[in-house]
Each structure stands twice: as structure tokens, then as C-alpha cells.
mmCIF file with all atom_site columns, C-alpha atoms in Angstrom:
data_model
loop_
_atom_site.group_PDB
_atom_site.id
_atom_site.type_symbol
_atom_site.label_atom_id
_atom_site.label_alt_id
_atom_site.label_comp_id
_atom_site.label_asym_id
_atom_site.label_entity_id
_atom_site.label_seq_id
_atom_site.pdbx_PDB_ins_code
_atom_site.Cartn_x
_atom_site.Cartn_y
_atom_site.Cartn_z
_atom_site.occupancy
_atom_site.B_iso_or_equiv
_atom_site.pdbx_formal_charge
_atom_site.auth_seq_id
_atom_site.auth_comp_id
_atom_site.auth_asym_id
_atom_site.auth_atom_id
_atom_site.pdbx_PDB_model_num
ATOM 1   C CA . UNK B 1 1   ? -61.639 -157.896 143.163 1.00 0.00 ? 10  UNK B CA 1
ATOM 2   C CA . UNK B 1 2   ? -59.193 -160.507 143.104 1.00 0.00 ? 11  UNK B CA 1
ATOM 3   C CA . UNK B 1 3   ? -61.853 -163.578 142.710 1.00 0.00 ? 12  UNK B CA 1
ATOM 4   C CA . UNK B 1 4   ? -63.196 -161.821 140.100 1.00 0.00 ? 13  UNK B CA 1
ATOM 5   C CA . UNK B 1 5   ? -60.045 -161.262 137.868 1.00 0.00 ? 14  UNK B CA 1
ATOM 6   C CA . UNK B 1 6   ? -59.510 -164.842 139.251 1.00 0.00 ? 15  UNK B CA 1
ATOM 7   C CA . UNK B 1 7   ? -63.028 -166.295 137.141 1.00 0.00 ? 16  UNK B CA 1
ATOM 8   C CA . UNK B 1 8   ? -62.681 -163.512 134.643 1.00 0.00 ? 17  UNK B CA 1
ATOM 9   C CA . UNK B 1 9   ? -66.039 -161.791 136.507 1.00 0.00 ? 18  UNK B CA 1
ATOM 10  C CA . UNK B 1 10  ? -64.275 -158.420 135.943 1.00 0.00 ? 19  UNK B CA 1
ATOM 11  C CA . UNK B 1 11  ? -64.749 -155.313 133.939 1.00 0.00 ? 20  UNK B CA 1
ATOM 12  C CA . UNK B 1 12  ? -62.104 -152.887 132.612 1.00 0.00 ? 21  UNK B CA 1
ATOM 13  C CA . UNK B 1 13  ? -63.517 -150.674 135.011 1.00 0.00 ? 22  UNK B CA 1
ATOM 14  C CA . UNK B 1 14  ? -63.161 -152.814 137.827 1.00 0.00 ? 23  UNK B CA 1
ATOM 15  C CA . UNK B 1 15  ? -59.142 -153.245 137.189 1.00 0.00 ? 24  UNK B CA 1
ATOM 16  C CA . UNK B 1 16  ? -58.409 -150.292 136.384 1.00 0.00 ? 25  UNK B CA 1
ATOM 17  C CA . UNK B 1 17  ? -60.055 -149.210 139.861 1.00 0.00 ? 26  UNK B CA 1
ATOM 18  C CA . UNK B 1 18  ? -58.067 -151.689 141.495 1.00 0.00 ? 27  UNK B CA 1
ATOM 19  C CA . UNK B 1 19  ? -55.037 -150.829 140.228 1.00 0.00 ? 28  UNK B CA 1
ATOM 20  C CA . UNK B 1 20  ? -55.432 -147.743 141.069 1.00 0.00 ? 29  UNK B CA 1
ATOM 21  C CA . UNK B 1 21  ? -56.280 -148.624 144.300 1.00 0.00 ? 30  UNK B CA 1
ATOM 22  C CA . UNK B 1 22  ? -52.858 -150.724 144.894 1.00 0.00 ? 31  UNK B CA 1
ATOM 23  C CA . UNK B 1 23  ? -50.898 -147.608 143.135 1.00 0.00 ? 32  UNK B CA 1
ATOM 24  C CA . UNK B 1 24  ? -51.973 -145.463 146.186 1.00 0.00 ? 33  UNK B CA 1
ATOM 25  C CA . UNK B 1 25  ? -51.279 -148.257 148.842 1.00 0.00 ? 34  UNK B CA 1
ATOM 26  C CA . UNK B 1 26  ? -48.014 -148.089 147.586 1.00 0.00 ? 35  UNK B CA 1
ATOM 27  C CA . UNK B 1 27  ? -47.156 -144.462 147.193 1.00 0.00 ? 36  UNK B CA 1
ATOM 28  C CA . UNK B 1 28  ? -48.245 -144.135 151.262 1.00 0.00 ? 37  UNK B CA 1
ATOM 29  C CA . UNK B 1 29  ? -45.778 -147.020 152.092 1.00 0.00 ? 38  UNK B CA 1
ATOM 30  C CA . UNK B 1 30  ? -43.112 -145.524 150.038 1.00 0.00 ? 39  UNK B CA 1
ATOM 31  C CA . UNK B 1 31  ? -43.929 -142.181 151.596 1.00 0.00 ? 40  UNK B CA 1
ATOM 32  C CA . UNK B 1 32  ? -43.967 -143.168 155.300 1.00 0.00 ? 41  UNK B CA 1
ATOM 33  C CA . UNK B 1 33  ? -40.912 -144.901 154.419 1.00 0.00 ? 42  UNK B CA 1
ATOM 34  C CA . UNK B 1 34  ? -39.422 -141.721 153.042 1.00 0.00 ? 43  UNK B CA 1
ATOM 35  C CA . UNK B 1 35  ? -41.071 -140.024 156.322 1.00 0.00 ? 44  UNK B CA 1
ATOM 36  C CA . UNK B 1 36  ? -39.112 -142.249 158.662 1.00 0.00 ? 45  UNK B CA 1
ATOM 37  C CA . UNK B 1 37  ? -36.092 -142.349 157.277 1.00 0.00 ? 46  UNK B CA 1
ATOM 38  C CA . UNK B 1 38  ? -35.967 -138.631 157.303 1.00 0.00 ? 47  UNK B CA 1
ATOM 39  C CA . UNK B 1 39  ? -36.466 -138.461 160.767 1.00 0.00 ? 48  UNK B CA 1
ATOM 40  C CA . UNK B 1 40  ? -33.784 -140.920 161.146 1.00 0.00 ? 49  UNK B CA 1
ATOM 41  C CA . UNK B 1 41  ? -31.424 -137.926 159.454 1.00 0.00 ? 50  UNK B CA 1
ATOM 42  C CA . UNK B 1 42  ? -32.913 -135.168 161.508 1.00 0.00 ? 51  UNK B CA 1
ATOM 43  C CA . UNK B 1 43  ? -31.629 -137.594 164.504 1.00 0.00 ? 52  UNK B CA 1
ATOM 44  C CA . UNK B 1 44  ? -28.564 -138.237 163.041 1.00 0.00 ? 53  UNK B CA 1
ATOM 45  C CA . UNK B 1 45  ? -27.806 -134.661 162.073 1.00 0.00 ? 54  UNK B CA 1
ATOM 46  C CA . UNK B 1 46  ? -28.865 -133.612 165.774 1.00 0.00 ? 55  UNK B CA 1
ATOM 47  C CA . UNK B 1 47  ? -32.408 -133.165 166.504 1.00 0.00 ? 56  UNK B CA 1
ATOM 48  C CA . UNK B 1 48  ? -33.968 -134.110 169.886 1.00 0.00 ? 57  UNK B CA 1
ATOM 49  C CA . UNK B 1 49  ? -35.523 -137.809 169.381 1.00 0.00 ? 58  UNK B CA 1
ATOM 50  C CA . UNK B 1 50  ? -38.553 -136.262 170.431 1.00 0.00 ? 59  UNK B CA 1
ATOM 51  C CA . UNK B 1 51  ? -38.432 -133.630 168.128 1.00 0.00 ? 60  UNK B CA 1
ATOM 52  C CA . UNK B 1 52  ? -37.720 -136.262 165.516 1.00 0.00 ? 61  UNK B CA 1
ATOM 53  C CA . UNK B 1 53  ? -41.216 -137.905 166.076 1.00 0.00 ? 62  UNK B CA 1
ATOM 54  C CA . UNK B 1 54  ? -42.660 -134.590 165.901 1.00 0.00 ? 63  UNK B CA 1
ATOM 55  C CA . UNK B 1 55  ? -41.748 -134.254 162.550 1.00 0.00 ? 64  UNK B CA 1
ATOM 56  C CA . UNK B 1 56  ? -41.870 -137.737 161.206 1.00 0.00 ? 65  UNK B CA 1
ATOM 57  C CA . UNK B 1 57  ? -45.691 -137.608 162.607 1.00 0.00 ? 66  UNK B CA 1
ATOM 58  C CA . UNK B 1 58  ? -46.464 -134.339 160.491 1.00 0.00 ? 67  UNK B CA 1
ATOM 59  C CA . UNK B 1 59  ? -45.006 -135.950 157.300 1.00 0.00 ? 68  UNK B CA 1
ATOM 60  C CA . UNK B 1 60  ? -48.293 -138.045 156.779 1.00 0.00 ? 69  UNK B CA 1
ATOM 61  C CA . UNK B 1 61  ? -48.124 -139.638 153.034 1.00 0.00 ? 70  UNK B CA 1
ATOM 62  C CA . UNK B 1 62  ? -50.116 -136.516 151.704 1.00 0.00 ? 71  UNK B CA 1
ATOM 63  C CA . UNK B 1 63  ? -47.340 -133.994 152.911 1.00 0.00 ? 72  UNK B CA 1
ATOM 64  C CA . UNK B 1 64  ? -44.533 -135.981 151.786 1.00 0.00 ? 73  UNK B CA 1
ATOM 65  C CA . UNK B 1 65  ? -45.848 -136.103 148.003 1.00 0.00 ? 74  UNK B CA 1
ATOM 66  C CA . UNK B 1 66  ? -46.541 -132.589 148.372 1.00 0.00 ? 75  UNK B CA 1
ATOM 67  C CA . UNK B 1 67  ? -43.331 -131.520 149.639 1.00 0.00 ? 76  UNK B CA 1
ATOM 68  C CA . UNK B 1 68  ? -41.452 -135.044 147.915 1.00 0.00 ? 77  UNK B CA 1
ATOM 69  C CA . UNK B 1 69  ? -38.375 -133.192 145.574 1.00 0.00 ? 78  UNK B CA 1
ATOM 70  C CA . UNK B 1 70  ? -37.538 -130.982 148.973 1.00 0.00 ? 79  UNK B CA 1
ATOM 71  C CA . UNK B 1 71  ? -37.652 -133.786 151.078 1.00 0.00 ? 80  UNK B CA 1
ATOM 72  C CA . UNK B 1 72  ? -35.997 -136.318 148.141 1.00 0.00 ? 81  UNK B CA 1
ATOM 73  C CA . UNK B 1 73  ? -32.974 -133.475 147.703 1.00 0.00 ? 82  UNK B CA 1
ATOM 74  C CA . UNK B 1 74  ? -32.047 -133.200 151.506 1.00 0.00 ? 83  UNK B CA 1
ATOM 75  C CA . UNK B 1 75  ? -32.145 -137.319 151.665 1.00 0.00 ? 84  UNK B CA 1
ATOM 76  C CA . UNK B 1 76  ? -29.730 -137.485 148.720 1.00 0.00 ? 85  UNK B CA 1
ATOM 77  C CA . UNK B 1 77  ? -27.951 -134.533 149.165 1.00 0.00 ? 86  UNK B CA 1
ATOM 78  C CA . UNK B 1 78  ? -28.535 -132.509 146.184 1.00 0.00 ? 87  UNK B CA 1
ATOM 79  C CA . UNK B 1 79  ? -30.037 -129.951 147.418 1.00 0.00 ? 88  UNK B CA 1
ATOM 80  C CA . UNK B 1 80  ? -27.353 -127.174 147.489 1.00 0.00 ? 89  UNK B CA 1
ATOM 81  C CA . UNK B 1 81  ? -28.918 -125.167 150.424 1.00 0.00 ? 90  UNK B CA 1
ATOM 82  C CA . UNK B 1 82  ? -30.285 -127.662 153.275 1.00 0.00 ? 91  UNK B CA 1
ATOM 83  C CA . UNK B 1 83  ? -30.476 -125.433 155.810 1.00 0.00 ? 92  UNK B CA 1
ATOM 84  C CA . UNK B 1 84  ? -32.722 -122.884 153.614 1.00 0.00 ? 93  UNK B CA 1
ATOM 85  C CA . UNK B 1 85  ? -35.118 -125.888 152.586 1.00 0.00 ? 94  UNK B CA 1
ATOM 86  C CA . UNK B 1 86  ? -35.325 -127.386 155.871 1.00 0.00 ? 95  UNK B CA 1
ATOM 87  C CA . UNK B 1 87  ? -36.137 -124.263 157.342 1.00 0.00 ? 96  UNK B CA 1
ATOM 88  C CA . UNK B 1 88  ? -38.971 -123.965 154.232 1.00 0.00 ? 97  UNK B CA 1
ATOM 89  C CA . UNK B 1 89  ? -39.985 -127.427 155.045 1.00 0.00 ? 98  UNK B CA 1
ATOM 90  C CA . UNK B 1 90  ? -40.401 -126.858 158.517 1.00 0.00 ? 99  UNK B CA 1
ATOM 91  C CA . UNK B 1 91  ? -42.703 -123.929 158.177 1.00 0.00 ? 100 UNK B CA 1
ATOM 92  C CA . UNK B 1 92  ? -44.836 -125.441 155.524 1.00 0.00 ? 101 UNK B CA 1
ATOM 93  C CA . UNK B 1 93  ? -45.198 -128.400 158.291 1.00 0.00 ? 102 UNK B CA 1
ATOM 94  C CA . UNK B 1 94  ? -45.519 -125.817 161.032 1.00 0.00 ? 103 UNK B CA 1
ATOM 95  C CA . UNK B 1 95  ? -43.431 -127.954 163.936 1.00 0.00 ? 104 UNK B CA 1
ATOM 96  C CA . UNK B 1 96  ? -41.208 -125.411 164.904 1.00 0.00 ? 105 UNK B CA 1
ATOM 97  C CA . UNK B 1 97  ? -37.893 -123.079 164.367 1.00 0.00 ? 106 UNK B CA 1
ATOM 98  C CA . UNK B 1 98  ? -34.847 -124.560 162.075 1.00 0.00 ? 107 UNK B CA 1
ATOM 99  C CA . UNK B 1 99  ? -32.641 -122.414 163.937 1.00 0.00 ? 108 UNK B CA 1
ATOM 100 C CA . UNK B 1 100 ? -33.757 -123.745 167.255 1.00 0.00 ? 109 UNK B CA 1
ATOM 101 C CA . UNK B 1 101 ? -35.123 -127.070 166.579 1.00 0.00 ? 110 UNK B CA 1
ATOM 102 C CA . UNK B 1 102 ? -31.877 -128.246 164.021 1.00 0.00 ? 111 UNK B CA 1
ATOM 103 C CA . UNK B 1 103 ? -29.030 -125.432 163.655 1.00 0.00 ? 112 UNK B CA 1
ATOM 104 C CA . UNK B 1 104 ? -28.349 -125.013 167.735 1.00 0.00 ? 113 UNK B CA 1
ATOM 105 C CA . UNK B 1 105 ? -28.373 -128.782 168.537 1.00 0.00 ? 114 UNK B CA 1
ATOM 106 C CA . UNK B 1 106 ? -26.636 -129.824 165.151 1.00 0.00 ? 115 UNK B CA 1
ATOM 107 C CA . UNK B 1 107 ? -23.902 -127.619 166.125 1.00 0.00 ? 116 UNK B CA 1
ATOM 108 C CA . UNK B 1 108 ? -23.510 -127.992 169.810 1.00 0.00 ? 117 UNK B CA 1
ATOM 109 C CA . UNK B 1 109 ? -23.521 -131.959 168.929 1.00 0.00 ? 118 UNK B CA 1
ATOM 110 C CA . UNK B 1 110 ? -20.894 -131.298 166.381 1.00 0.00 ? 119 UNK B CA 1
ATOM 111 C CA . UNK B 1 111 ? -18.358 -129.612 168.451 1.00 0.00 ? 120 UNK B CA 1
ATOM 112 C CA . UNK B 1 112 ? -19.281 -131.812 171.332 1.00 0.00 ? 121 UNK B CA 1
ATOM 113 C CA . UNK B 1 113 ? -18.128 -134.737 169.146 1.00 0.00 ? 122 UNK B CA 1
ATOM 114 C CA . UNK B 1 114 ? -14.879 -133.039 168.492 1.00 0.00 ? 123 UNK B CA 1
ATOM 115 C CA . UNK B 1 115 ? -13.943 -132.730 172.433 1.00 0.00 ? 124 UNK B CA 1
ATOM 116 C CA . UNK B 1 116 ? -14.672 -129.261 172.593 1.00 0.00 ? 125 UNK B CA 1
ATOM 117 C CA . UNK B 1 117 ? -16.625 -128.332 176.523 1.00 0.00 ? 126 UNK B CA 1
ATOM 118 C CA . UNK B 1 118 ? -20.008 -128.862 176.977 1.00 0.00 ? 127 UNK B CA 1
ATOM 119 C CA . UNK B 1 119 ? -19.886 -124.873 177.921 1.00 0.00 ? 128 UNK B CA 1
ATOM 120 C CA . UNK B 1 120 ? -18.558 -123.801 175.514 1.00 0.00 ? 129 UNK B CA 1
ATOM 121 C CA . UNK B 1 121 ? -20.854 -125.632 172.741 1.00 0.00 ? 130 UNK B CA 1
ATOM 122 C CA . UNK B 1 122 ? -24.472 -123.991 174.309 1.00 0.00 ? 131 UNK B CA 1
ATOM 123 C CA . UNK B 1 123 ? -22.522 -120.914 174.754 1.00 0.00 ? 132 UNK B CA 1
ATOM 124 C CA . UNK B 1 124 ? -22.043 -121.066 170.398 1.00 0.00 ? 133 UNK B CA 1
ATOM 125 C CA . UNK B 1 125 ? -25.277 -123.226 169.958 1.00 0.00 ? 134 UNK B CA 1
ATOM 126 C CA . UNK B 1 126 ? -26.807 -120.092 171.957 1.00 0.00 ? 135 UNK B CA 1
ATOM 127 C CA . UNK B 1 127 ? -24.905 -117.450 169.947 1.00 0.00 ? 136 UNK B CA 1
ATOM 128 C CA . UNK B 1 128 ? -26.644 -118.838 166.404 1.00 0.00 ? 137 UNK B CA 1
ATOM 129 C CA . UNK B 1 129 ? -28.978 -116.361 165.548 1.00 0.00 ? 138 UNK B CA 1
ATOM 130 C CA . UNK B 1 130 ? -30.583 -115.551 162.058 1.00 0.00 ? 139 UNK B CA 1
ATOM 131 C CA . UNK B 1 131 ? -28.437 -113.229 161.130 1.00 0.00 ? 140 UNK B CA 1
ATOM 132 C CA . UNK B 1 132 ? -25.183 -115.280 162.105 1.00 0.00 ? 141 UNK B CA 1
ATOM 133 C CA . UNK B 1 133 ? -26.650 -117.950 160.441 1.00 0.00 ? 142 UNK B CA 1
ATOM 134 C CA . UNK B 1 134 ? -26.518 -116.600 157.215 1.00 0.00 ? 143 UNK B CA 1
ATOM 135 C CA . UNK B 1 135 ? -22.932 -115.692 157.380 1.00 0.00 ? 144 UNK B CA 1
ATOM 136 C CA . UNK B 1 136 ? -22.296 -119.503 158.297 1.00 0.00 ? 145 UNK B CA 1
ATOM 137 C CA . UNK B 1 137 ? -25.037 -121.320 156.372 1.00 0.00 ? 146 UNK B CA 1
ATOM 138 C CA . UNK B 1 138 ? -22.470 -122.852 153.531 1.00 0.00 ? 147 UNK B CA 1
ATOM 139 C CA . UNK B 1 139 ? -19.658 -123.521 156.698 1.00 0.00 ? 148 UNK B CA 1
ATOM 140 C CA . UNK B 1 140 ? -22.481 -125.145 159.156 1.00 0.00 ? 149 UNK B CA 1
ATOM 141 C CA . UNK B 1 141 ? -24.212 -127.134 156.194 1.00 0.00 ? 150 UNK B CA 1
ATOM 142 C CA . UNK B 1 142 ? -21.108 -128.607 155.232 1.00 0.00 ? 151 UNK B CA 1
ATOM 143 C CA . UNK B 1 143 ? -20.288 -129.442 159.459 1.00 0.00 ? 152 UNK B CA 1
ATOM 144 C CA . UNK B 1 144 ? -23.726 -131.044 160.051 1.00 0.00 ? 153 UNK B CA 1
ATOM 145 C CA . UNK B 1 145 ? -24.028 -132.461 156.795 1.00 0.00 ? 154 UNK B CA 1
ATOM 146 C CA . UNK B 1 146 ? -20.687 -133.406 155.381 1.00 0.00 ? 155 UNK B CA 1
ATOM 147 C CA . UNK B 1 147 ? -18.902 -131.932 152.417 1.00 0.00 ? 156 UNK B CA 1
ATOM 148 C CA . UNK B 1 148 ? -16.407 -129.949 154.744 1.00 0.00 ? 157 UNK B CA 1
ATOM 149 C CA . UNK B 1 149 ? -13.333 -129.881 152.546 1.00 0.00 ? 158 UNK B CA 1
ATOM 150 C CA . UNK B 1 150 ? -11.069 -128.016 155.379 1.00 0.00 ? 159 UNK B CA 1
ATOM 151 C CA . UNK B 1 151 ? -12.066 -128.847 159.183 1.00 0.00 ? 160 UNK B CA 1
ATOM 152 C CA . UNK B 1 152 ? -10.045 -126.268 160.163 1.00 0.00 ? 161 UNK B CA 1
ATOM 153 C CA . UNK B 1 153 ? -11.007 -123.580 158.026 1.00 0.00 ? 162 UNK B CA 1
ATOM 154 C CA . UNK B 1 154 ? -14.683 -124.682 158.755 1.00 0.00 ? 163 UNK B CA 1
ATOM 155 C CA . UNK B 1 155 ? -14.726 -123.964 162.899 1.00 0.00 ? 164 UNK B CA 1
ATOM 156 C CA . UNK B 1 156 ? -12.018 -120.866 162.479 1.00 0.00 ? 165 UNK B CA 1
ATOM 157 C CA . UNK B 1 157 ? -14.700 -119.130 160.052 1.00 0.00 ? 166 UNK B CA 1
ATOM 158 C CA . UNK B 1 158 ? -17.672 -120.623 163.059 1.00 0.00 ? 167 UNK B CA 1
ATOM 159 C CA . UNK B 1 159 ? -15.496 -119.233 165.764 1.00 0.00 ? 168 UNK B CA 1
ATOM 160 C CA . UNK B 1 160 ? -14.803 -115.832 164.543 1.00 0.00 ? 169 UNK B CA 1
ATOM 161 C CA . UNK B 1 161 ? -17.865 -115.047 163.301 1.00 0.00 ? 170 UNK B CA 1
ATOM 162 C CA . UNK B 1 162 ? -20.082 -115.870 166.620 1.00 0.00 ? 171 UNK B CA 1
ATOM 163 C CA . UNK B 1 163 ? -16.707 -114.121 168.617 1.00 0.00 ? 172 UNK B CA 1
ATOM 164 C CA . UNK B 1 164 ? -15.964 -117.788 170.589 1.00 0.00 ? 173 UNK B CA 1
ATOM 165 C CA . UNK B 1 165 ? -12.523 -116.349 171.896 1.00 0.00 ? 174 UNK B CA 1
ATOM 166 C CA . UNK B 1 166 ? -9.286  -118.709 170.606 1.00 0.00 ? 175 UNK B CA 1
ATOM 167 C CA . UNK B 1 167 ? -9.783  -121.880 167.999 1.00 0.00 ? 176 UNK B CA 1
ATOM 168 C CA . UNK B 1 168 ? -6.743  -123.319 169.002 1.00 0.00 ? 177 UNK B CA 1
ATOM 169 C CA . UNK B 1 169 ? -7.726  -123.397 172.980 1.00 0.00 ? 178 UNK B CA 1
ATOM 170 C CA . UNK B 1 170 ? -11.644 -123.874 172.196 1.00 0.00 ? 179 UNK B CA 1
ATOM 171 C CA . UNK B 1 171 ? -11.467 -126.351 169.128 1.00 0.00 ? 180 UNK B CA 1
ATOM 172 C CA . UNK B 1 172 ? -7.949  -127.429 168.201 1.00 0.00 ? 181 UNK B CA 1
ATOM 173 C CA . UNK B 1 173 ? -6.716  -128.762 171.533 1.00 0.00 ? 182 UNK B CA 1
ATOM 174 C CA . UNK B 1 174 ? -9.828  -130.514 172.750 1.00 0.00 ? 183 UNK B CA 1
ATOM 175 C CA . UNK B 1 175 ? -10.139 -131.831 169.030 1.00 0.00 ? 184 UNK B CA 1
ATOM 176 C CA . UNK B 1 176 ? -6.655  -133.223 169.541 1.00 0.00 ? 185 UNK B CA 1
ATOM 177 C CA . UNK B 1 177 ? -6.936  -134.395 172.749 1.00 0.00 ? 186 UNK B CA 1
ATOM 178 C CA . UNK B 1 178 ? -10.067 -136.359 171.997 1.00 0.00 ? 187 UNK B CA 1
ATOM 179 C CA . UNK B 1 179 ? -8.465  -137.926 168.608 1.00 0.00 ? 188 UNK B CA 1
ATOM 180 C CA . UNK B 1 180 ? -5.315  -139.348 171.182 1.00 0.00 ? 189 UNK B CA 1
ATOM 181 C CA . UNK B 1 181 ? -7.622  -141.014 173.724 1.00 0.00 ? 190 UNK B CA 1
ATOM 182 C CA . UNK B 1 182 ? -9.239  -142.065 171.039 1.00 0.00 ? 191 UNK B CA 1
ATOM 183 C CA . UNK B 1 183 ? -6.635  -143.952 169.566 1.00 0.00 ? 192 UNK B CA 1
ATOM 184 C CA . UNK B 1 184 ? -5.665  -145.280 173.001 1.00 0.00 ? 193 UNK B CA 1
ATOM 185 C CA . UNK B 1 185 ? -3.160  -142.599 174.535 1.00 0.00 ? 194 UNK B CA 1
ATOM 186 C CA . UNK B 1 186 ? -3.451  -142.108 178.134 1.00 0.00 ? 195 UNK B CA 1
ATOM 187 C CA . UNK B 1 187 ? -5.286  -139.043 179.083 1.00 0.00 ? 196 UNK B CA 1
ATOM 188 C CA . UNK B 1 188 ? -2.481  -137.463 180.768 1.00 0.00 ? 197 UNK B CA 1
ATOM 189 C CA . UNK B 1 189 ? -0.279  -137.501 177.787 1.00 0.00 ? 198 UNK B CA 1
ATOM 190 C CA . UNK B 1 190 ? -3.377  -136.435 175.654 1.00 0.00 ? 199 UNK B CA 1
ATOM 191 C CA . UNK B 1 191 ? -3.662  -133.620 177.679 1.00 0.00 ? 200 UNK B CA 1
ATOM 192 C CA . UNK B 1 192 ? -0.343  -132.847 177.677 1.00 0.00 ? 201 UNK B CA 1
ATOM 193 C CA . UNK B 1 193 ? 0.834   -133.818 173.629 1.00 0.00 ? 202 UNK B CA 1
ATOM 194 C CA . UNK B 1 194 ? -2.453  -130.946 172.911 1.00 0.00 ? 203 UNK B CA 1
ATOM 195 C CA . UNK B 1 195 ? -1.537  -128.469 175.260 1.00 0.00 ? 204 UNK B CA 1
ATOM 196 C CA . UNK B 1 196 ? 1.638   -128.236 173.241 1.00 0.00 ? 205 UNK B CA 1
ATOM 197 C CA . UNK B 1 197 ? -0.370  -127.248 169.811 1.00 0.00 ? 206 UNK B CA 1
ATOM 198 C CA . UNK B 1 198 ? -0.426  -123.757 169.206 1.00 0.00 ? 207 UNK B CA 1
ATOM 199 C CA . UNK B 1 199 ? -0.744  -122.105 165.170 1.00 0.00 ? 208 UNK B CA 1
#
């Protein structure tokens, strides 16, 4: 087609079929680009790498324009209830439970990443059920996807809720104790300096 626009051998027909033609080979590259780079968030956020490619594979360029202003308002973030698409999104794909497959891990790697045991994070990840889910959507959403305005505020609601026992002892001093190592404090004193935190 190219030689022929090249020495004018062409009809209208002919370019407009080739344009058309390039306008689809581009919206599948933009769409497995979109694919990958939500399965790059799904990582991030805390899916299973694994999992990940699950996903990523059942976003072929078809499903992504069908599904693209879902998909487009996660990426972005303007979609005000992520957890309630997602869990649209992954049923319209059909690879597998948002509760199990996203919430659980999100969470445990959230309160993992703020020193808090590895225990006790399945033993919440475990206790996030449907129903406890929908008293925490707004709180996890903003945890696993940023927006929390109050940290604090965010885990006591999480805690209470799922009945984790004490914030300060389950969140609060790990939290603290992690932030001090962090910054280069010697564990012992770490240990010690968060110990001493109480409300």
C-alpha cells in the first residue's frame, strides 16, 4: 500500500483502508500498553506476580477497549470506588476473587511495610471478608491506594472493625520501631524508644 501511495497507484479506497488499518495497530499497542502497566499497579498495590500475569494476559486489546474508562479511572485515580470497580473488572475478566486475589495481600503487604508481625498481618488479611470489607472499603482504598489523610485514624478504624486486639501494641509500636531503624537507630533502642509509646 505504501508503493502505491508512493507512484500515486492508489484509490481513496485503498487509503482509507490503510489508514484504518494503522488506526487499529495502534489502538492494540496503546492497549497492551495500558494492559501492562496495569498489571504493574496490581503488583505494586500487592498482587502475587503471578497473579499479575494472569490478569495482564486476560486484558487482550479487545477487553481493554471494552472495559477502557474502568481500567483508565483506576490508572489515574479518578475513580472514587477502586475496590468496587476492580472487583467489577475482575468478574467481567473472570480471573478470580478481589477480596482474595487484591484486598488480603494489599493489606497484609501494607501492614507488613509498617513493621507490624508477619502473624499478625494473615491473621487481618484472613479476617477480610465481604461484609468487613464494606465497612472498610473507603479506609483500605485510601491504605493500598494512597489518599490516607490520617494514618492513624486509617489502621484504628482497620483494627477495630476486624477485632485485631490493641493498635498501639499491633500497629503503633512496630510502626515506630521500624521508622527508627529506618533512620539508622540501633535496634535495641528502637525497641526500647517504641515500647515507651502508649495513647
Amino acid at each position: 500500500t505504501i508503493v502505491m501511495i508512493y507512484k500515486g497507484n492508489f484509490t481513496m479506497e485503498d487509503l482509507m483502508a490503510f489508514a484504518e488499518k494503522q488506526a487499529a495497530k495502534f489502538a492494540d499497542a496503546v492497549a497492551r500498553i495500558a494492559a501492562k502497566e496495569f498489571a504493574k499497579m496490581m503488583v505494586k498495590a500487592g498482587t502475587s506476580a503471578v497473579f499479575a500475569a494472569k490478569l495482564g494476559d486476560a486484558l487482550t486489546p479487545t477487553k481493554v477497549k471494552e472495559l477502557l474508562p474502568t481500567i483508565q479511572g483506576i490508572i489515574v485515580g479518578s475513580e472514587k470506588d477502586i475496590i468496587g470497580a476492580m472487583k467489577d473488572l475482575f468478574e467481567k475478566l473472570e480471573v478470580g476473587d478481589v477480596l482474595e486475589e487484591l484486598v488480603q495481600p494489599a493489606m497484609k503487604k501494607q501492614l507488613k511495610s509498617h513493621g507490624v508481625s508477619e502473624e499478625l498481618a494473615v491473621k487481618a488479611a484472613a479476617a477480610l471478608t465481604f461484609e468487613t470489607l464494606e465497612k472498610l472499603k473507603s479506609t483500605i482504598q485510601q491504605i493500598v491506594f494512597g489518599g490516607v489523610s490520617d494514618l492513624f485514624e486509617a489502621f484504628n478504624d482497620f483494627f477495630e472493625v476486624l477485632g485485631l486486639g490493641d493498635l498501639i501494641e499491633g500497629f503503633v509500636q512496630p510502626a515506630a520501631r521500624a521508622k527508627l531503624v529506618e533512620f539508622g537507630a540501633p535496634p535495641e533502642f528502637a525497641a526500647k524508644a517504641a515500647a515507651a509509646l502508649d495513647r
